[in-house]
Amino acid sequence: MFPSSSRSQLCYVPQMDNGLDTRRTVDELRELQTLTGDASGAQRLCWTDTWLQAREWLATKLARLPVLAEIDPAGNQWATLPGRSPRTLLIGGHLDSVADGGWLDGCLNVLAGLEVLRHLGAQSAPPLTVRLVSWADEEGARFGRSLFGSSAAAGHLQPDEVRGLRDAGGVALADALAACNVDLDRAGDARQQLANAAAYLELHIEQGPVLERLGLPLGAVLGTYAVERHLLRFTGESAHAGSTPMDARRDAFAAAARVALEAREIAIRAGGVSTVGRAVTHPGIVTAIPGRCEITLDQRHLDGGTLAGMLAQAREAADSIARDEKVTVEWERIWRIDPVHFHPELIDLCEQAVIEVAGRCHRLPSGPLHDAAEVARAGIPTAMIFVQSLRGLSHTRDEDTRPEHIELAVRALDGAVRRTLAWAS
Ligand SMILES: [Zn+2]
C-alpha cells in the first residue's frame, strides 16, 4: 500500500524540537484566501472550479514533500508519509467553504497538518504511517448534505439518499460529482482509506465565543452534541384583537412563546442549549389573535440521557402551558442525532499538547458537527483541538483568529501528533 521507509531501522524519539515554521501556516492561509476568495469572503464551494483550484494548489505544496498523494473515490485528497508500521495516524480538515465564508474554517487544519507533515518528514520515520486528509464537501453548502467525503469513508453514505439533491441552479449532485471525476455509486469505496487507522486528530476554529470569553487560545474537544429537533404546532382560536377579553382568549402564539422561554430555562438548568429559530403565526395579521402557531425547537447536549430529559421536560411544560392557555399542542420530530464522544485518552493527549504551548486548557463540547464525528462513529479513536474564534464568528468573511493563536494551534497539533504516535505505538 505504501513503500517501506529506508529509515525504518532508526528509533523514533518524540521530538520536543519545535522546528515547525508556524508562521508559514499563517502565510499559506492568506495565500489560499487570496487565490480562492474575493471581497465577500472564501468561495471554495465544493465541486466547483474554485475548490478544484484549491485542491491543485495543495497538491503543488505536497509534491515537495516525501509523501504519496492521491484522490480517493469520494473526492477526498490524501497525503501519506510512510512510517515504520502500516497502521496510520490520520490528520484531517477540509478545503471546501460555504459561499462568502471565512479564511480559516476547515482549511486551518489542512494547512496546519501540512506543516506537521513537513516537520515529521524531516525526521526519522515515525512509528506509524501519518496521513493528511482534506475531506470533500464537509460543509454541504451547495447541495445541503454535510460531511460527504468523511461519511463515505466512514461507511455512512447511502448514494440513494443523496441522488436527488440539486443545487440552487438545478444541477444534480451526481453530475457535479462526475465533473470532478467522482462516481456517486463508487464513493463508498473510500471506506478502505480508514482500514488501518489507529487514530484521527482534527484541529478547527471554535466557531463560538467560549474560549475568547475565558481568555484562552486553545481547548480540547470532548465530542459533538446530541441534537433533538422538533416542530411544535399550537392550535387555539382566532378572534378579534379588540373585542376579545384577555381571559377569553385561546392565543396559540402566547402558548408557544411561554414554551420557548421555558425550554430556555430547561437548557440553562441542564447545561445544554435550546433554540426556537422559527415562529409562524396564523392568520398573521395585526388585528387577530393567532389561532395557530408553529415553532421549531432545537435542543442539544453532549449527554444523550440529559438531552432526553430536556426533551421530556419540554414536552411536560408544553402540555401544562397548553392546558393553561386553552390550546392544543402537537409535536413532530424533524431530526435527531446521538452524541459523539471523543476518545478519553486522546482528549488527555490533546489537553497535554495544549498546556505545553499555552499553559492552560479548557475542555469543551462542539455544537457544530465536524468530519471528526463521522470518523469517531466509524469506531476510530478521535479527538479535536479548538482554537479561539474572535467574537465567535464563523461562516462569514468576518471570521477571524489572531495569527499568534493560529501559530500556537499548529504547535499544539504537532504536540498532539507526537503524543498520539507514542500512544498508538
Ligand atoms: Zn469546518
mmCIF file of N, CA, C and O in Angstrom, residues 222-266:
data_model
loop_
_atom_site.group_PDB
_atom_site.id
_atom_site.type_symbol
_atom_site.label_atom_id
_atom_site.label_comp_id
_atom_site.label_asym_id
_atom_site.label_seq_id
_atom_site.Cartn_x
_atom_site.Cartn_y
_atom_site.Cartn_z
ATOM 1 N N LEU A 222 -14.490 17.621 23.690
ATOM 2 C CA LEU A 222 -14.983 16.391 24.314
ATOM 3 C C LEU A 222 -15.772 15.517 23.342
ATOM 4 O O LEU A 222 -15.841 14.308 23.481
ATOM 5 N N GLY A 223 -16.414 16.157 22.368
ATOM 6 C CA GLY A 223 -17.251 15.411 21.427
ATOM 7 C C GLY A 223 -18.236 16.368 20.800
ATOM 8 O O GLY A 223 -18.136 17.591 20.988
ATOM 9 N N THR A 224 -19.161 15.831 20.047
ATOM 10 C CA THR A 224 -20.166 16.693 19.419
ATOM 11 C C THR A 224 -21.530 16.393 20.028
ATOM 12 O O THR A 224 -21.835 15.266 20.415
ATOM 13 N N TYR A 225 -22.329 17.429 20.108
ATOM 14 C CA TYR A 225 -23.627 17.374 20.767
ATOM 15 C C TYR A 225 -24.599 16.372 20.134
ATOM 16 O O TYR A 225 -24.639 16.204 18.915
ATOM 17 N N ALA A 226 -25.423 15.776 20.993
ATOM 18 C CA ALA A 226 -26.645 15.126 20.523
ATOM 19 C C ALA A 226 -27.651 16.235 20.202
ATOM 20 O O ALA A 226 -27.640 17.288 20.835
ATOM 21 N N VAL A 227 -28.488 16.005 19.202
ATOM 22 C CA VAL A 227 -29.457 17.020 18.781
ATOM 23 C C VAL A 227 -30.849 16.404 18.722
ATOM 24 O O VAL A 227 -31.018 15.286 18.219
ATOM 25 N N GLU A 228 -31.848 17.115 19.251
ATOM 26 C CA GLU A 228 -33.275 16.789 19.080
ATOM 27 C C GLU A 228 -33.921 18.014 18.448
ATOM 28 O O GLU A 228 -33.863 19.114 19.003
ATOM 29 N N ARG A 229 -34.514 17.835 17.286
ATOM 30 C CA ARG A 229 -35.099 18.971 16.560
ATOM 31 C C ARG A 229 -36.568 18.660 16.268
ATOM 32 O O ARG A 229 -36.862 17.637 15.645
ATOM 33 N N HIS A 230 -37.447 19.520 16.741
ATOM 34 C CA HIS A 230 -38.894 19.279 16.596
ATOM 35 C C HIS A 230 -39.631 20.486 16.042
ATOM 36 O O HIS A 230 -39.190 21.624 16.194
ATOM 37 N N LEU A 231 -40.776 20.187 15.417
ATOM 38 C CA LEU A 231 -41.744 21.223 15.029
ATOM 39 C C LEU A 231 -42.904 21.104 16.008
ATOM 40 O O LEU A 231 -43.426 20.001 16.227
ATOM 41 N N LEU A 232 -43.300 22.226 16.629
ATOM 42 C CA LEU A 232 -44.430 22.228 17.569
ATOM 43 C C LEU A 232 -45.565 23.039 16.953
ATOM 44 O O LEU A 232 -45.353 24.189 16.545
ATOM 45 N N ARG A 233 -46.762 22.399 16.894
ATOM 46 C CA ARG A 233 -47.942 23.087 16.342
ATOM 47 C C ARG A 233 -48.924 23.377 17.464
ATOM 48 O O ARG A 233 -49.469 22.447 18.067
ATOM 49 N N PHE A 234 -49.162 24.644 17.725
ATOM 50 C CA PHE A 234 -50.138 25.059 18.740
ATOM 51 C C PHE A 234 -51.420 25.479 18.035
ATOM 52 O O PHE A 234 -51.373 26.222 17.051
ATOM 53 N N THR A 235 -52.572 24.987 18.516
ATOM 54 C CA THR A 235 -53.852 25.359 17.911
ATOM 55 C C THR A 235 -54.776 25.906 18.993
ATOM 56 O O THR A 235 -55.061 25.229 19.981
ATOM 57 N N GLY A 236 -55.224 27.158 18.792
ATOM 58 C CA GLY A 236 -56.192 27.791 19.691
ATOM 59 C C GLY A 236 -57.366 28.267 18.863
ATOM 60 O O GLY A 236 -57.933 27.477 18.098
ATOM 61 N N GLU A 237 -57.683 29.546 18.951
ATOM 62 C CA GLU A 237 -58.787 30.066 18.141
ATOM 63 C C GLU A 237 -58.508 31.524 17.790
ATOM 64 O O GLU A 237 -58.206 32.333 18.674
ATOM 65 N N SER A 238 -58.664 31.833 16.488
ATOM 66 C CA SER A 238 -58.514 33.224 16.058
ATOM 67 C C SER A 238 -59.745 34.005 16.481
ATOM 68 O O SER A 238 -60.859 33.485 16.417
ATOM 69 N N ALA A 239 -59.514 35.231 16.940
ATOM 70 C CA ALA A 239 -60.634 36.098 17.323
ATOM 71 C C ALA A 239 -60.162 37.536 17.213
ATOM 72 O O ALA A 239 -58.968 37.798 17.026
ATOM 73 N N HIS A 240 -61.098 38.479 17.345
ATOM 74 C CA HIS A 240 -60.792 39.894 17.140
ATOM 75 C C HIS A 240 -59.882 40.421 18.259
ATOM 76 O O HIS A 240 -60.131 40.163 19.436
ATOM 77 N N ALA A 241 -58.887 41.167 17.886
ATOM 78 C CA ALA A 241 -57.904 41.675 18.846
ATOM 79 C C ALA A 241 -58.495 42.741 19.767
ATOM 80 O O ALA A 241 -57.963 43.004 20.849
ATOM 81 N N GLY A 242 -59.607 43.370 19.341
ATOM 82 C CA GLY A 242 -60.182 44.441 20.147
ATOM 83 C C GLY A 242 -61.305 43.987 21.052
ATOM 84 O O GLY A 242 -61.435 44.435 22.190
ATOM 85 N N SER A 243 -62.096 43.021 20.574
ATOM 86 C CA SER A 243 -63.341 42.693 21.286
ATOM 87 C C SER A 243 -63.212 41.487 22.215
ATOM 88 O O SER A 243 -64.147 41.183 22.949
ATOM 89 N N THR A 244 -62.059 40.804 22.198
ATOM 90 C CA THR A 244 -61.935 39.578 22.993
ATOM 91 C C THR A 244 -61.214 39.874 24.312
ATOM 92 O O THR A 244 -60.032 40.235 24.291
ATOM 93 N N PRO A 245 -61.892 39.734 25.452
ATOM 94 C CA PRO A 245 -61.241 39.992 26.739
ATOM 95 C C PRO A 245 -60.037 39.072 26.936
ATOM 96 O O PRO A 245 -60.002 37.965 26.386
ATOM 97 N N MET A 246 -59.081 39.499 27.732
ATOM 98 C CA MET A 246 -57.843 38.736 27.900
ATOM 99 C C MET A 246 -58.104 37.341 28.469
ATOM 100 O O MET A 246 -57.389 36.391 28.138
ATOM 101 N N ASP A 247 -59.141 37.199 29.322
ATOM 102 C CA ASP A 247 -59.361 35.878 29.928
ATOM 103 C C ASP A 247 -60.207 34.964 29.047
ATOM 104 O O ASP A 247 -60.513 33.848 29.424
ATOM 105 N N ALA A 248 -60.593 35.448 27.848
ATOM 106 C CA ALA A 248 -61.406 34.609 26.956
ATOM 107 C C ALA A 248 -60.613 34.174 25.729
ATOM 108 O O ALA A 248 -61.171 33.659 24.771
ATOM 109 N N ARG A 249 -59.319 34.375 25.764
ATOM 110 C CA ARG A 249 -58.519 34.110 24.556
ATOM 111 C C ARG A 249 -57.946 32.695 24.540
ATOM 112 O O ARG A 249 -57.629 32.142 25.599
ATOM 113 N N ARG A 250 -57.803 32.164 23.336
ATOM 114 C CA ARG A 250 -57.063 30.903 23.132
ATOM 115 C C ARG A 250 -55.923 31.230 22.153
ATOM 116 O O ARG A 250 -56.005 30.913 20.972
ATOM 117 N N ASP A 251 -54.904 31.904 22.702
ATOM 118 C CA ASP A 251 -53.847 32.514 21.886
ATOM 119 C C ASP A 251 -52.704 31.507 21.661
ATOM 120 O O ASP A 251 -51.924 31.220 22.571
ATOM 121 N N ALA A 252 -52.617 30.988 20.446
ATOM 122 C CA ALA A 252 -51.614 29.958 20.140
ATOM 123 C C ALA A 252 -50.191 30.499 20.253
ATOM 124 O O ALA A 252 -49.276 29.800 20.680
ATOM 125 N N PHE A 253 -49.994 31.760 19.876
ATOM 126 C CA PHE A 253 -48.647 32.335 19.964
ATOM 127 C C PHE A 253 -48.220 32.523 21.417
ATOM 128 O O PHE A 253 -47.064 32.267 21.769
ATOM 129 N N ALA A 254 -49.172 32.966 22.269
ATOM 130 C CA ALA A 254 -48.813 33.171 23.684
ATOM 131 C C ALA A 254 -48.331 31.855 24.294
ATOM 132 O O ALA A 254 -47.338 31.826 25.031
ATOM 133 N N ALA A 255 -49.017 30.759 23.968
ATOM 134 C CA ALA A 255 -48.605 29.450 24.482
ATOM 135 C C ALA A 255 -47.219 29.080 23.950
ATOM 136 O O ALA A 255 -46.337 28.639 24.703
ATOM 137 N N ALA A 256 -46.995 29.288 22.636
ATOM 138 C CA ALA A 256 -45.704 28.948 22.019
ATOM 139 C C ALA A 256 -44.579 29.767 22.646
ATOM 140 O O ALA A 256 -43.492 29.243 22.935
ATOM 141 N N ALA A 257 -44.864 31.033 22.899
ATOM 142 C CA ALA A 257 -43.840 31.916 23.474
ATOM 143 C C ALA A 257 -43.484 31.454 24.884
ATOM 144 O O ALA A 257 -42.297 31.438 25.255
ATOM 145 N N ARG A 258 -44.492 31.054 25.669
ATOM 146 C CA ARG A 258 -44.208 30.578 27.025
ATOM 147 C C ARG A 258 -43.369 29.292 26.981
ATOM 148 O O ARG A 258 -42.473 29.094 27.797
ATOM 149 N N VAL A 259 -43.684 28.405 26.020
ATOM 150 C CA VAL A 259 -42.909 27.161 25.886
ATOM 151 C C VAL A 259 -41.458 27.481 25.487
ATOM 152 O O VAL A 259 -40.507 26.885 26.009
ATOM 153 N N ALA A 260 -41.305 28.449 24.592
ATOM 154 C CA ALA A 260 -39.947 28.824 24.151
ATOM 155 C C ALA A 260 -39.118 29.301 25.342
ATOM 156 O O ALA A 260 -37.947 28.914 25.496
ATOM 157 N N LEU A 261 -39.716 30.119 26.194
ATOM 158 C CA LEU A 261 -38.978 30.635 27.351
ATOM 159 C C LEU A 261 -38.688 29.527 28.355
ATOM 160 O O LEU A 261 -37.609 29.485 28.945
ATOM 161 N N GLU A 262 -39.653 28.614 28.515
ATOM 162 C CA GLU A 262 -39.450 27.505 29.447
ATOM 163 C C GLU A 262 -38.334 26.573 28.931
ATOM 164 O O GLU A 262 -37.500 26.111 29.705
ATOM 165 N N ALA A 263 -38.330 26.333 27.622
ATOM 166 C CA ALA A 263 -37.286 25.468 27.037
ATOM 167 C C ALA A 263 -35.910 26.074 27.277
ATOM 168 O O ALA A 263 -34.915 25.359 27.475
ATOM 169 N N ARG A 264 -35.854 27.404 27.272
ATOM 170 C CA ARG A 264 -34.595 28.090 27.540
ATOM 171 C C ARG A 264 -34.126 27.824 28.975
ATOM 172 O O ARG A 264 -32.953 27.526 29.214
ATOM 173 N N GLU A 265 -35.072 27.910 29.932
ATOM 174 C CA GLU A 265 -34.719 27.637 31.336
ATOM 175 C C GLU A 265 -34.264 26.185 31.509
ATOM 176 O O GLU A 265 -33.335 25.896 32.254
ATOM 177 N N ILE A 266 -34.961 25.260 30.813
ATOM 178 C CA ILE A 266 -34.608 23.834 30.902
ATOM 179 C C ILE A 266 -33.157 23.633 30.428
ATOM 180 O O ILE A 266 -32.376 22.926 31.058
#
